[in-house]
Short mmCIF file of C-alpha atoms in Angstrom, two decimals:
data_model
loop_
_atom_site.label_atom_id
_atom_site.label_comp_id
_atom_site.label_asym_id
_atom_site.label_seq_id
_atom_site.Cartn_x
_atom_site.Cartn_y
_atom_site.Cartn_z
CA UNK C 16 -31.14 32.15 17.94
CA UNK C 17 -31.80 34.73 20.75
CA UNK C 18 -29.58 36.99 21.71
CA UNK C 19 -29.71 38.44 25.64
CA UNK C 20 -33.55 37.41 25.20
CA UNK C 21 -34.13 39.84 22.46
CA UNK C 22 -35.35 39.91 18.82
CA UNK C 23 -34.19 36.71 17.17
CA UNK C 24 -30.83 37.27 15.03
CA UNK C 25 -30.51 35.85 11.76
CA UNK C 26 -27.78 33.64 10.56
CA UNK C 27 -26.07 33.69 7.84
CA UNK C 28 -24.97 30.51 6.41
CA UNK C 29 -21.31 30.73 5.91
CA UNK C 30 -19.90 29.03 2.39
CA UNK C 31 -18.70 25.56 3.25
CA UNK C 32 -15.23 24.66 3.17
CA UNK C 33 -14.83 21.61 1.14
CA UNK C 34 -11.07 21.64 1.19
CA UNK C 35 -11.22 17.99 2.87
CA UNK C 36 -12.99 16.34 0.07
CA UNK C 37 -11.07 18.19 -2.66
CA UNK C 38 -7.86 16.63 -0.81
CA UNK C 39 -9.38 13.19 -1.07
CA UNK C 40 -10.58 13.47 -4.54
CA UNK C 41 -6.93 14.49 -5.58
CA UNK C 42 -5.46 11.99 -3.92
CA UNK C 43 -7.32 9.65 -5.37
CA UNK C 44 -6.48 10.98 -9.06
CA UNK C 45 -2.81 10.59 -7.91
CA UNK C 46 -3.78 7.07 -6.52
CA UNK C 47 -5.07 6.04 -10.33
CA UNK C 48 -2.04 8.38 -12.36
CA UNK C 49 0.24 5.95 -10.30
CA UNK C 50 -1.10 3.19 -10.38
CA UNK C 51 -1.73 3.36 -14.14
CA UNK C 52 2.08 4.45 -14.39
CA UNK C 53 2.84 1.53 -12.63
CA UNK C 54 0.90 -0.83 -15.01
CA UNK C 55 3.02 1.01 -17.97
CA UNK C 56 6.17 0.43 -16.19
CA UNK C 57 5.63 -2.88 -15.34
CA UNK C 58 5.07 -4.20 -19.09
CA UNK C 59 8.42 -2.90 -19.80
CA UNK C 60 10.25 -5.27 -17.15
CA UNK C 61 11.51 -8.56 -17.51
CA UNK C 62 11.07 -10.24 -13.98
CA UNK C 63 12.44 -13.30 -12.87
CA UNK C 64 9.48 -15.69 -12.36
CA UNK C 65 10.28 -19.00 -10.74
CA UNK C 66 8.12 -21.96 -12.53
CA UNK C 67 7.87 -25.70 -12.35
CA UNK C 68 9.80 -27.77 -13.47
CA UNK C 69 8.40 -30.53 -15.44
CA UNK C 70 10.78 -33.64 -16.15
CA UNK C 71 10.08 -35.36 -19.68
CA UNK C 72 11.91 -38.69 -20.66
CA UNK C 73 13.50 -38.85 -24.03
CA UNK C 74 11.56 -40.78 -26.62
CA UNK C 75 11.89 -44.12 -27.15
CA UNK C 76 14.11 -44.95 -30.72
CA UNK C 77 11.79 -47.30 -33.06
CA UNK C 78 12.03 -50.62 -32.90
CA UNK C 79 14.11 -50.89 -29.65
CA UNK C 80 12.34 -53.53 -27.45
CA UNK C 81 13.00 -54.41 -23.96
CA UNK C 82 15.38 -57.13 -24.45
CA UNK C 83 17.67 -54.70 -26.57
CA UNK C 84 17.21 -52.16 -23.92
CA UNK C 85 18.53 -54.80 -21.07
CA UNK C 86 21.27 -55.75 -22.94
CA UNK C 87 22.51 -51.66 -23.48
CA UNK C 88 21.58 -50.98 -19.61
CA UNK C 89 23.71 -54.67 -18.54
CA UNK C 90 26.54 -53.47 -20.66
CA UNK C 91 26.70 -49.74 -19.67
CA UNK C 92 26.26 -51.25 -15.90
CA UNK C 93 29.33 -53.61 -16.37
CA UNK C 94 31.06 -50.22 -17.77
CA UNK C 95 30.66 -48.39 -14.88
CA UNK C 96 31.89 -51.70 -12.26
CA UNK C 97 34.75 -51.43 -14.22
CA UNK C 98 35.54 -47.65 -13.84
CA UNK C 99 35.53 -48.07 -10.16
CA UNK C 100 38.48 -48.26 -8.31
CA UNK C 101 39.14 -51.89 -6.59
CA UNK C 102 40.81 -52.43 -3.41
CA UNK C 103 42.30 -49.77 -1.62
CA UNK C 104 41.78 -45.65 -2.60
CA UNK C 105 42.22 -41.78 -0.96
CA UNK C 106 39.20 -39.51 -0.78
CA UNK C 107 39.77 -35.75 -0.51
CA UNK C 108 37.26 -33.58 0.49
CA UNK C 109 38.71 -29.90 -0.29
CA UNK C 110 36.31 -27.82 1.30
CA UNK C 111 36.11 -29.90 5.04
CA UNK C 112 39.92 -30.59 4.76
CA UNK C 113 38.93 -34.32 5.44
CA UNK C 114 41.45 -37.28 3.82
CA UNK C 115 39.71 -40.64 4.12
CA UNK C 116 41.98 -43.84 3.20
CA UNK C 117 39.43 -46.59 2.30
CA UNK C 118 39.61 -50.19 1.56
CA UNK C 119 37.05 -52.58 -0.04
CA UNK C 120 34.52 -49.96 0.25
CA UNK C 121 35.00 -48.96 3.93
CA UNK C 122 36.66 -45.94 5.54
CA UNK C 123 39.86 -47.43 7.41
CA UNK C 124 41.03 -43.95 8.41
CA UNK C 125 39.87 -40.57 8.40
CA UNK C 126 42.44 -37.63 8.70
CA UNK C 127 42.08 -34.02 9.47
CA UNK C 128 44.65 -32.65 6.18
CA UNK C 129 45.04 -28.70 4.92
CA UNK C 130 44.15 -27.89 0.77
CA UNK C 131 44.94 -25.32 -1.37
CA UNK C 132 43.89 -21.65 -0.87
CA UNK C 133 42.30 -21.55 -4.35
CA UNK C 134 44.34 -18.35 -4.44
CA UNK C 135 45.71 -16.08 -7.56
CA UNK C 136 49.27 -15.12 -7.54
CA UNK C 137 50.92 -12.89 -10.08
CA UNK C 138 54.51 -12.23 -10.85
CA UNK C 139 54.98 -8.50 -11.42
CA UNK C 140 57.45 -9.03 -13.46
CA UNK C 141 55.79 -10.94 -16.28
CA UNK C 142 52.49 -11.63 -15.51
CA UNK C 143 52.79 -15.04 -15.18
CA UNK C 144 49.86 -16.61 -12.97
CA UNK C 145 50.16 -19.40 -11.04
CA UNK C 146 46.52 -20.90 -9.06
CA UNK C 147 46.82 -22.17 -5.87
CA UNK C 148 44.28 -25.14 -5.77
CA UNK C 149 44.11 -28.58 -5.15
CA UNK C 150 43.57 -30.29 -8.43
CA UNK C 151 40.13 -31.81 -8.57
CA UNK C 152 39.62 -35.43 -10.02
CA UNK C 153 41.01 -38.77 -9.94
CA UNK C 154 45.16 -38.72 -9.53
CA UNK C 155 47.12 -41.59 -8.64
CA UNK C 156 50.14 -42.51 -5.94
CA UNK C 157 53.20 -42.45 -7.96
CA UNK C 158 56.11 -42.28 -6.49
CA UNK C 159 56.94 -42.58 -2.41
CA UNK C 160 59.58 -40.86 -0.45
CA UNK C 161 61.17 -41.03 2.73
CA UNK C 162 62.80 -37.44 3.76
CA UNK C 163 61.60 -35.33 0.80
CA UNK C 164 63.31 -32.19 0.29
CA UNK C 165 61.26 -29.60 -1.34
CA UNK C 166 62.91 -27.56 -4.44
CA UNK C 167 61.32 -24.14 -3.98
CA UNK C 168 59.61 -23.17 -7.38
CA UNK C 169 59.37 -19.54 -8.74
CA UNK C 170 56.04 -19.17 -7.03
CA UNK C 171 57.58 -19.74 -3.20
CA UNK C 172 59.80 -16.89 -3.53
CA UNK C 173 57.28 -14.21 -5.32
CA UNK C 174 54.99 -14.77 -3.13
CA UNK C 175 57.45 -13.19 -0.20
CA UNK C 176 58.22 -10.30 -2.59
CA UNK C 177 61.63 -11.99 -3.11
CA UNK C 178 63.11 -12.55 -6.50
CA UNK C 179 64.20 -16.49 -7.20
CA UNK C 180 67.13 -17.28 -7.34
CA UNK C 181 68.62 -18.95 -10.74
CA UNK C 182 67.32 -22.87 -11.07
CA UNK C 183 69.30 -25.83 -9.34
CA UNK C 184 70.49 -22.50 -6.37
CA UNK C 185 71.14 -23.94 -3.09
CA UNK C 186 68.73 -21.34 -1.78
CA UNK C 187 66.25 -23.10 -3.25
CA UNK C 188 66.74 -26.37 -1.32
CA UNK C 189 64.40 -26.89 1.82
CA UNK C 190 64.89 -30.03 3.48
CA UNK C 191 62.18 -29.19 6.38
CA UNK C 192 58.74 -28.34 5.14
CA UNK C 193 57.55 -31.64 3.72
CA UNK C 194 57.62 -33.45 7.13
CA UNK C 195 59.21 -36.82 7.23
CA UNK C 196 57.35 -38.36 3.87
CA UNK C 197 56.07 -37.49 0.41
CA UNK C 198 53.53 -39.25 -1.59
CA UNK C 199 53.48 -37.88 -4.71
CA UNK C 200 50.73 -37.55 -7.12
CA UNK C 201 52.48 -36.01 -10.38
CA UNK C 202 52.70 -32.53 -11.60
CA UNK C 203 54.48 -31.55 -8.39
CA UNK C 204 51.18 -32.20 -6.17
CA UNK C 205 52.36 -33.93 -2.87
CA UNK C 206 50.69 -35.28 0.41
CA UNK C 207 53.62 -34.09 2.50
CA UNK C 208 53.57 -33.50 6.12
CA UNK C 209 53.82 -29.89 7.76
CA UNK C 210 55.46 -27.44 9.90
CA UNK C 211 52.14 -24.98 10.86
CA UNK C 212 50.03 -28.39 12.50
CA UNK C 213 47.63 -25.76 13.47
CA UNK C 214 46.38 -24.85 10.22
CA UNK C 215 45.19 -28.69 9.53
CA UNK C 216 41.66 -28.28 8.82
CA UNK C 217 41.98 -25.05 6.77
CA UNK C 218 42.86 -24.13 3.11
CA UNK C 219 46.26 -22.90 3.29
CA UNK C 220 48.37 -25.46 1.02
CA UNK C 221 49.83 -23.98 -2.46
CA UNK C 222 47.61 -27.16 -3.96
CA UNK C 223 49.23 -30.27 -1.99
CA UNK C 224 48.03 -32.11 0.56
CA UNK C 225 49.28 -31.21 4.10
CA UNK C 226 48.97 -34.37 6.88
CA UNK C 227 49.53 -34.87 10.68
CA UNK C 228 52.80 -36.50 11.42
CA UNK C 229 50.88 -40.15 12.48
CA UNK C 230 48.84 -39.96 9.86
CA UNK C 231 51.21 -39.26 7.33
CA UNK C 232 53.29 -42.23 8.57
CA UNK C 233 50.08 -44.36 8.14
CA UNK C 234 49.60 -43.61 4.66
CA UNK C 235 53.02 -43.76 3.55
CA UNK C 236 53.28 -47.55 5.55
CA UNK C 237 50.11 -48.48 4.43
CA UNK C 238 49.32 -47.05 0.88
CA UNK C 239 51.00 -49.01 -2.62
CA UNK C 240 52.16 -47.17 -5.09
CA UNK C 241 49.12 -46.77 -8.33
CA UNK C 242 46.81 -46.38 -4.94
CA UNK C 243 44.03 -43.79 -6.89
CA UNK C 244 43.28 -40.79 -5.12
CA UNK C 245 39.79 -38.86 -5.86
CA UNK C 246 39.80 -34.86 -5.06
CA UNK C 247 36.64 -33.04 -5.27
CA UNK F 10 6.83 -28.92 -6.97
CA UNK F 11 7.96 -32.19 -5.94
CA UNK F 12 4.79 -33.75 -6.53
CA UNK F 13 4.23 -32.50 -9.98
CA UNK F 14 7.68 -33.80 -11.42
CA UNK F 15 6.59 -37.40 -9.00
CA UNK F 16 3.52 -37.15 -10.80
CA UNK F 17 5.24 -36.64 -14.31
CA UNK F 18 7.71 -39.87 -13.28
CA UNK F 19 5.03 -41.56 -12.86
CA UNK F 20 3.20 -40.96 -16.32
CA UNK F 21 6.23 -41.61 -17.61
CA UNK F 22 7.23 -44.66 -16.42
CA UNK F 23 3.62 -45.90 -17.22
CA UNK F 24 3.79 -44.51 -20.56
CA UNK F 25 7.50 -46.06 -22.02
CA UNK F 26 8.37 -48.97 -22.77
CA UNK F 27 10.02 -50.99 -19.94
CA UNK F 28 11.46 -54.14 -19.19
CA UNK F 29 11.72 -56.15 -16.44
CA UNK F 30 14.36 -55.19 -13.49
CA UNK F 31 15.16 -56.35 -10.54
CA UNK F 32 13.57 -55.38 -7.21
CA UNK F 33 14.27 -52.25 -5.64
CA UNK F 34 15.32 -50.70 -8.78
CA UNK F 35 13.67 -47.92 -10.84
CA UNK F 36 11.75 -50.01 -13.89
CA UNK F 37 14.10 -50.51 -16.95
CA UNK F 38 12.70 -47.46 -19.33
CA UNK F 39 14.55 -45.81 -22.50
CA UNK F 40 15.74 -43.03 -20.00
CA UNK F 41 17.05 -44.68 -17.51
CA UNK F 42 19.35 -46.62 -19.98
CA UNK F 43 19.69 -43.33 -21.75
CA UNK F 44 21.43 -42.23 -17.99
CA UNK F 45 23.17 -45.12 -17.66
CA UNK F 46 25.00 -44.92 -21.03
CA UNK F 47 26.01 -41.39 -20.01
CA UNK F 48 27.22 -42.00 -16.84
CA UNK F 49 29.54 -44.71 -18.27
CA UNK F 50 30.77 -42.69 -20.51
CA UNK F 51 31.93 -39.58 -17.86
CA UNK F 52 33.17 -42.77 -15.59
CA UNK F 53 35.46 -43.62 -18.13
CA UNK F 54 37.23 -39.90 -17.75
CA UNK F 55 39.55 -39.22 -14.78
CA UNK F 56 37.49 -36.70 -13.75
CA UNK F 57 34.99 -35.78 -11.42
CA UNK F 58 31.52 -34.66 -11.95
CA UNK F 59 27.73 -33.94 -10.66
CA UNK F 60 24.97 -36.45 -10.73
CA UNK F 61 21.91 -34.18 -10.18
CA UNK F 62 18.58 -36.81 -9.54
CA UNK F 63 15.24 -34.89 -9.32
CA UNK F 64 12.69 -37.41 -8.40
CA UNK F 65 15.12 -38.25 -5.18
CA UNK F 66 15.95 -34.95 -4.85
CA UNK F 67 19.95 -35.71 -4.97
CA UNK F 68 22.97 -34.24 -6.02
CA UNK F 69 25.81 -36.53 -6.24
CA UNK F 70 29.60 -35.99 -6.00
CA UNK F 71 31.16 -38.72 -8.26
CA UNK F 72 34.04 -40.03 -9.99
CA UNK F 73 34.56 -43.15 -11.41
CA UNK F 74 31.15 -44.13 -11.19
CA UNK F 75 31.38 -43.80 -7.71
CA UNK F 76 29.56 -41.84 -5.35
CA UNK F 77 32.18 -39.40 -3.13
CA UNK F 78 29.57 -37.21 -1.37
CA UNK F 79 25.95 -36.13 -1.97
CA UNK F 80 23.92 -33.09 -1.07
CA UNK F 81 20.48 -33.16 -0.19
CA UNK F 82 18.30 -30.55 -2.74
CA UNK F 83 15.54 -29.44 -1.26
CA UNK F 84 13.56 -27.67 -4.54
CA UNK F 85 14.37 -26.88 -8.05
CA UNK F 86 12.65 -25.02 -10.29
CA UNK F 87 12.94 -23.47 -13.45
CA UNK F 88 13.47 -19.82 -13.58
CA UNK F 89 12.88 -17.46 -16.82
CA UNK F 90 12.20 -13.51 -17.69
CA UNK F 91 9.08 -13.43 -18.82
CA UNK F 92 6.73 -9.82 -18.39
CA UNK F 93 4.74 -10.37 -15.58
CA UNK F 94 1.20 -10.34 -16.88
CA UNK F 95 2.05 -13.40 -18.92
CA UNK F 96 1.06 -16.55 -16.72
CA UNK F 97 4.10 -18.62 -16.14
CA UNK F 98 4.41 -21.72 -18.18
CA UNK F 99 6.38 -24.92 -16.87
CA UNK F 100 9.60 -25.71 -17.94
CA UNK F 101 10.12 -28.91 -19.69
CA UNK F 102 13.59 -30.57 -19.52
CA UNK F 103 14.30 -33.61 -21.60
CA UNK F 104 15.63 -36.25 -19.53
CA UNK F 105 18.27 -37.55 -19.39
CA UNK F 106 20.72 -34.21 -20.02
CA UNK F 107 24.34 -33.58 -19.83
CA UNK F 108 24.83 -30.13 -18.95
CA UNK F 109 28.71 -28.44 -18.89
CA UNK F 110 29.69 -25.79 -16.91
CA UNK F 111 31.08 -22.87 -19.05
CA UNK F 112 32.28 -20.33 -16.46
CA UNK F 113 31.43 -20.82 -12.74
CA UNK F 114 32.00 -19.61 -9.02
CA UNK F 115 35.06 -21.89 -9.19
CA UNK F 116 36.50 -19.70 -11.81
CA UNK F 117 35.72 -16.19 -10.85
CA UNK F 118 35.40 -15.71 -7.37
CA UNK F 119 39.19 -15.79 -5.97
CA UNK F 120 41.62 -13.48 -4.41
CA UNK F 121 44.44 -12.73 -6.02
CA UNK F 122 48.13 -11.87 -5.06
CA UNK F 123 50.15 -9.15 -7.03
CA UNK F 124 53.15 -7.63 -5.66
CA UNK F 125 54.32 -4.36 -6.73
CA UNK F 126 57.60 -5.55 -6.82
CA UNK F 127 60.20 -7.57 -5.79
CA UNK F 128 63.19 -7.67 -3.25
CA UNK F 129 66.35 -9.71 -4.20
CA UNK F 130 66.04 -12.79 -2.44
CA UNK F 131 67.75 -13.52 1.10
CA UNK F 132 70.23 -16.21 0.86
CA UNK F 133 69.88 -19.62 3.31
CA UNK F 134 72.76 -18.36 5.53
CA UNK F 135 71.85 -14.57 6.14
CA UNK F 136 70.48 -13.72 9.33
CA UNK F 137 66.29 -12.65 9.53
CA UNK F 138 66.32 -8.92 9.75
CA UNK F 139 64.74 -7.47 12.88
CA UNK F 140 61.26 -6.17 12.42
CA UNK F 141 61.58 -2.21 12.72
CA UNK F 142 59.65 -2.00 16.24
CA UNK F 143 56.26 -0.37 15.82
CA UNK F 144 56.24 2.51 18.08
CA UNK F 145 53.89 2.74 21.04
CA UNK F 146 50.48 4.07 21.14
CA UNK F 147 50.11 2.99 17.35
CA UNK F 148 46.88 1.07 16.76
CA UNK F 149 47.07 -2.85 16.10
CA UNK F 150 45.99 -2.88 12.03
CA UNK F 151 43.01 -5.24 11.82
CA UNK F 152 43.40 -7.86 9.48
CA UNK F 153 41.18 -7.94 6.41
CA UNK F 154 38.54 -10.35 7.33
CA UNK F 155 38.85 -13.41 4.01
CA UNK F 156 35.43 -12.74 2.57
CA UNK F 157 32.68 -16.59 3.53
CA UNK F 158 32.25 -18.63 0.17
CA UNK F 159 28.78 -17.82 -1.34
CA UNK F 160 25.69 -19.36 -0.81
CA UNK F 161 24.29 -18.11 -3.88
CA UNK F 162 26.05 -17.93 -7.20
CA UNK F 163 25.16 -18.62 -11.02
CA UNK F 164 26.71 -21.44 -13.06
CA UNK F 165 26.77 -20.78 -16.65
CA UNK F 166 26.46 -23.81 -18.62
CA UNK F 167 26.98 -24.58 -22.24
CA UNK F 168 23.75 -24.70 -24.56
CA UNK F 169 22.86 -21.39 -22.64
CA UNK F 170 21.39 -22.38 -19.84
CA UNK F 171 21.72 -21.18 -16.38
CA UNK F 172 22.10 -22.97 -13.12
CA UNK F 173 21.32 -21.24 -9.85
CA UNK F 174 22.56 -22.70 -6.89
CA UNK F 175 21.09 -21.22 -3.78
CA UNK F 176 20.16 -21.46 0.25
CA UNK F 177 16.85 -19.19 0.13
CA UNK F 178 14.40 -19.01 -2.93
CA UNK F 179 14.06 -15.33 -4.77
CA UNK F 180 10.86 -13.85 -4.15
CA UNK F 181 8.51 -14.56 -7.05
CA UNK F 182 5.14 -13.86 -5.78
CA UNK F 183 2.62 -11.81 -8.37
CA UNK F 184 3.61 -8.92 -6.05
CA UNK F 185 7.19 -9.12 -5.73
CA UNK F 186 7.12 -9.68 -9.82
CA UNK F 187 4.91 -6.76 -10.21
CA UNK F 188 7.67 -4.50 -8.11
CA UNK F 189 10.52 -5.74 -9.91
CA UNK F 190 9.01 -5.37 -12.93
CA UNK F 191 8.10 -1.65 -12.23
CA UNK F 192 11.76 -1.38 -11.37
CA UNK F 193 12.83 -2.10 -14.10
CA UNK F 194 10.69 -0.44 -16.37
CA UNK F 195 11.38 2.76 -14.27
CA UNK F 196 15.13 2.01 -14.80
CA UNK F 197 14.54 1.99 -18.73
CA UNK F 198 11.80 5.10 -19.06
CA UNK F 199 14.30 7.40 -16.83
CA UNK F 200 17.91 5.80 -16.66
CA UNK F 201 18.07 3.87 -19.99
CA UNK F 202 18.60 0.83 -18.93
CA UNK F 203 18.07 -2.26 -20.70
CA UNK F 204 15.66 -4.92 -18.99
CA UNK F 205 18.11 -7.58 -18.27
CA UNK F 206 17.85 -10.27 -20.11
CA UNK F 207 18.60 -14.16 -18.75
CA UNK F 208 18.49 -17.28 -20.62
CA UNK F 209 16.30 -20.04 -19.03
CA UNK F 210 17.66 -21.27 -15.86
CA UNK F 211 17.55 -23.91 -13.12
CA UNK F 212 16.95 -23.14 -9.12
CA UNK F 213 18.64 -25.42 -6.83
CA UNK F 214 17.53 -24.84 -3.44
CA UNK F 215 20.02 -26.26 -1.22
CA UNK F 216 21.21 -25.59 2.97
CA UNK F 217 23.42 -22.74 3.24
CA UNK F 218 26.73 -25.34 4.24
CA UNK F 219 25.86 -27.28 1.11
CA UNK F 220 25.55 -24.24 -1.16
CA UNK F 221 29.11 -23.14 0.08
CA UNK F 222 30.67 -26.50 -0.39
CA UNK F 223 29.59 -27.31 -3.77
CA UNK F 224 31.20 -23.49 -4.62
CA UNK F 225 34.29 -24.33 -5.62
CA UNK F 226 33.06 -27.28 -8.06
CA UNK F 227 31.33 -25.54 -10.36
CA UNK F 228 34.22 -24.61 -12.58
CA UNK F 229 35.01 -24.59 -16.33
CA UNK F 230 34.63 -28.14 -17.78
CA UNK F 231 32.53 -29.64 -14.82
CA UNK F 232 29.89 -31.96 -16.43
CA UNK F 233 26.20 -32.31 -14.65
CA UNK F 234 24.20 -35.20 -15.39
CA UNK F 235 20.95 -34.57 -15.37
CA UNK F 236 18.05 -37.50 -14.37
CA UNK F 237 15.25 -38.71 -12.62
CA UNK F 238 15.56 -41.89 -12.11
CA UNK F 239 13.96 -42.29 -8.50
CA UNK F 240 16.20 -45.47 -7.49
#
């Protein structure tokens, strides 16, 4: 270099900073301390791992041949014809609220109806539970009724903070809430009619089955006593 | 997945013995009699129960023998714990199976009503009280919103198996195993915690709507037949 067009000056080479590649180099060791880590880690979890799924028939018993197995797949067919209901039954669905009267295998009506709540109720007083759901299965039309009056239970009263009055009390009597009919399905489960026609469609019901006023009438007209009714 | 249990039907139904059967009907094997024999048997009960068919992908509301609804299943796996370096190995289920449910959604996921205590009980004739009026300028109380049914919930069944019944897959990719796994092991080198341990379970991968409506049948006593019968 020349300085002001003088006597060349001479440099001195400053030490290099090599701050930059230290920073990268210990970075890196972190990079490999973690990722190692990470390795030891892992092979103490458990994850869940989602795998295929690979269908395998049962064996075959000895000496069963094919016209044994027809015979044992006729008879547990003819088993199952049996089982099913003939003529006319009542399909519940629970969760779409949706009664469906069929007959020889067809849907002849279809009816918007309310469910239970599926909810808990607990008497403070003893503890004693009570389950608010519409029973699931296969029940059956036992008894019909024109003008059903409704004997509040324990249940209808705790459940409005109230204590119950003693058993056979004229409080108890409620000759309004179940509409104009009641078929009844045993162990106090009812399709009734209701007061509240804006909650059909929803699960509000302490476990019976609540109906429009028409269609009520329809099944009551229309549906024989030992008619099977399926609730899932 | 679907093609690899289609592929296993197949091999199967080549391999056992069958008979003749008429057209349109899955060929006459051991299993499918097997099925049958079970099926007769829950039909005979009052009550109702599951018909789960993997080669049509199925799952069937029944009583009586009788179908009452069915829900489409779009996947189902098998699901285990294992340590993620291991390579996952299928899952074999012996077909037919009768599965019951032990404890389920149905019998654990409700509100429940407990009053503190009680008031004696107004009589038919006595006049409603009057509501106390609220005075003004107090804010309207919002009412507790009633919490959606699940989509995705566990079924435990007896034998110790596991049923998962859900609208969106877990995330099972090497990668997402590797995380959890270094989760976990994190939560057991520093917090103590146990890995948690599962029994072997089955995914069913079903719509959202389906997943809620089947909620409230997987309770206590709930039997689950188990086939693949492809008819």
């Amino acid at each position: 270099m020349i300085a002001n067009g003088s006597e060349p000056i001479l440099e001195v080479p400053r030490p290099r900073r090599c701050w930059g590649r230290w920073l990268v180099v210990l970075l890196a060791c972190l990079a490999v301390v973690g990722a190692l880590s990470a390795v030891v880690l892992a092979r103490l979890g458990n994850p869940l791992t989602l795998v295929p799924l690979v269908a395998v028939s049962q064996a075959s018993p000895e000496g069963l041949d094919a016209k044994k197995l027809a015979l044992r797949a006729e008879k547990a067919q003819a088993a199952l014809e049996r089982a099913a209901p003939q003529g006319m039954y009542i399909v519940v669905d629970t969760y779409r609220n949706k009664l469906r009267l069929v007959e020889q295998g067809k849907v002849v009506r279809e009816a918007l109806c309310s469910t239970g709540t599926g909810i808990v109720l607990i008497d403070p007083r003893n503890k004693r539970k009570w389950v608010f759901d519409t029973p699931l299965g296969e029940r059956v039309i036992e008894r019909k009724q024109k003008n059903p009056v409704w004997m509040k239970p324990d249940w209808a009263f705790i459940e409005e903070g109230e204590e119950p009055p003693p058993p056979g009390s004229p409080d108890r009597v409620d000759p309004y809430s179940l509409g104009d009919y009641g078929l009844y399905m045993g162990d106090g489960y009812i399709i009734h009619g209701t007061l509240f026609k804006s909650l059909l469609g929803r699960r509000v019901t302490h476990g019976c089955i609540r109906l429009g006023d028409e269609d009520l009438a329809y099944l009551y007209h229309n549906v024989p006593l030992g008619t099977r009714v399926y609730l899932y | 997945m679907r093609t690899s249990i289609t592929t296993c039907l197949w091999a199967l139904a080549c391999t056992f013995t069958s008979a003749s059967s008429p057209a349109g009907e899955p060929p006459l094997t051991f299993g499918r009699v097997a099925s049958l024999e079970l099926e007769a048997a829950l039909a005979k009960k009052p009550s109702i129960y599951l018909k789960l068919d993997l080669a049509r992908q199925v799952l069937e509301i029944k009583a009586r023998g009788m179908v009452l609804d069915k829900v489409p299943v779009k996947a189902c796996q098998g699901a285990a714990r294992q340590a993620f370096y291991v390579k996952p190995q299928p899952m074999e289920l012996r077909l037919p199976v009768l599965w019951e449910v032990v404890t389920g959604p149905g019998d654990t996921d409700r509100e429940v009503i407990a009053p503190a205590t009680l008031r004696p009980a107004r009589r038919g004739d006595e006049e409603e009280e009057e509501p106390t009026p609220i005075p003004k300028g107090t804010p309207t109380p919002t009412p507790t919103p009633k919490p959606e049914t699940p989509s995705r919930y566990r079924v435990e069944l007896a034998g110790n198996v596991v049923l998962w019944v859900t609208d969106r897959l877990p995330a099972a990719s090497l990668w997402d195993r590797f995380r959890q796994a270094v989760r976990e092991g994190w939560a057991h080198v520093f917090r103590g915690e146990e890995p948690p341990q599962e029994p072997p379970g089955v995914v069913l991968l079903v719509d959202t709507e389906d997943a809620r409506r089947l909620h409230h049948l997987f309770r206590q006593g709930m039997q689950l037949l188990v086939v693949a019968e492809g008819s």
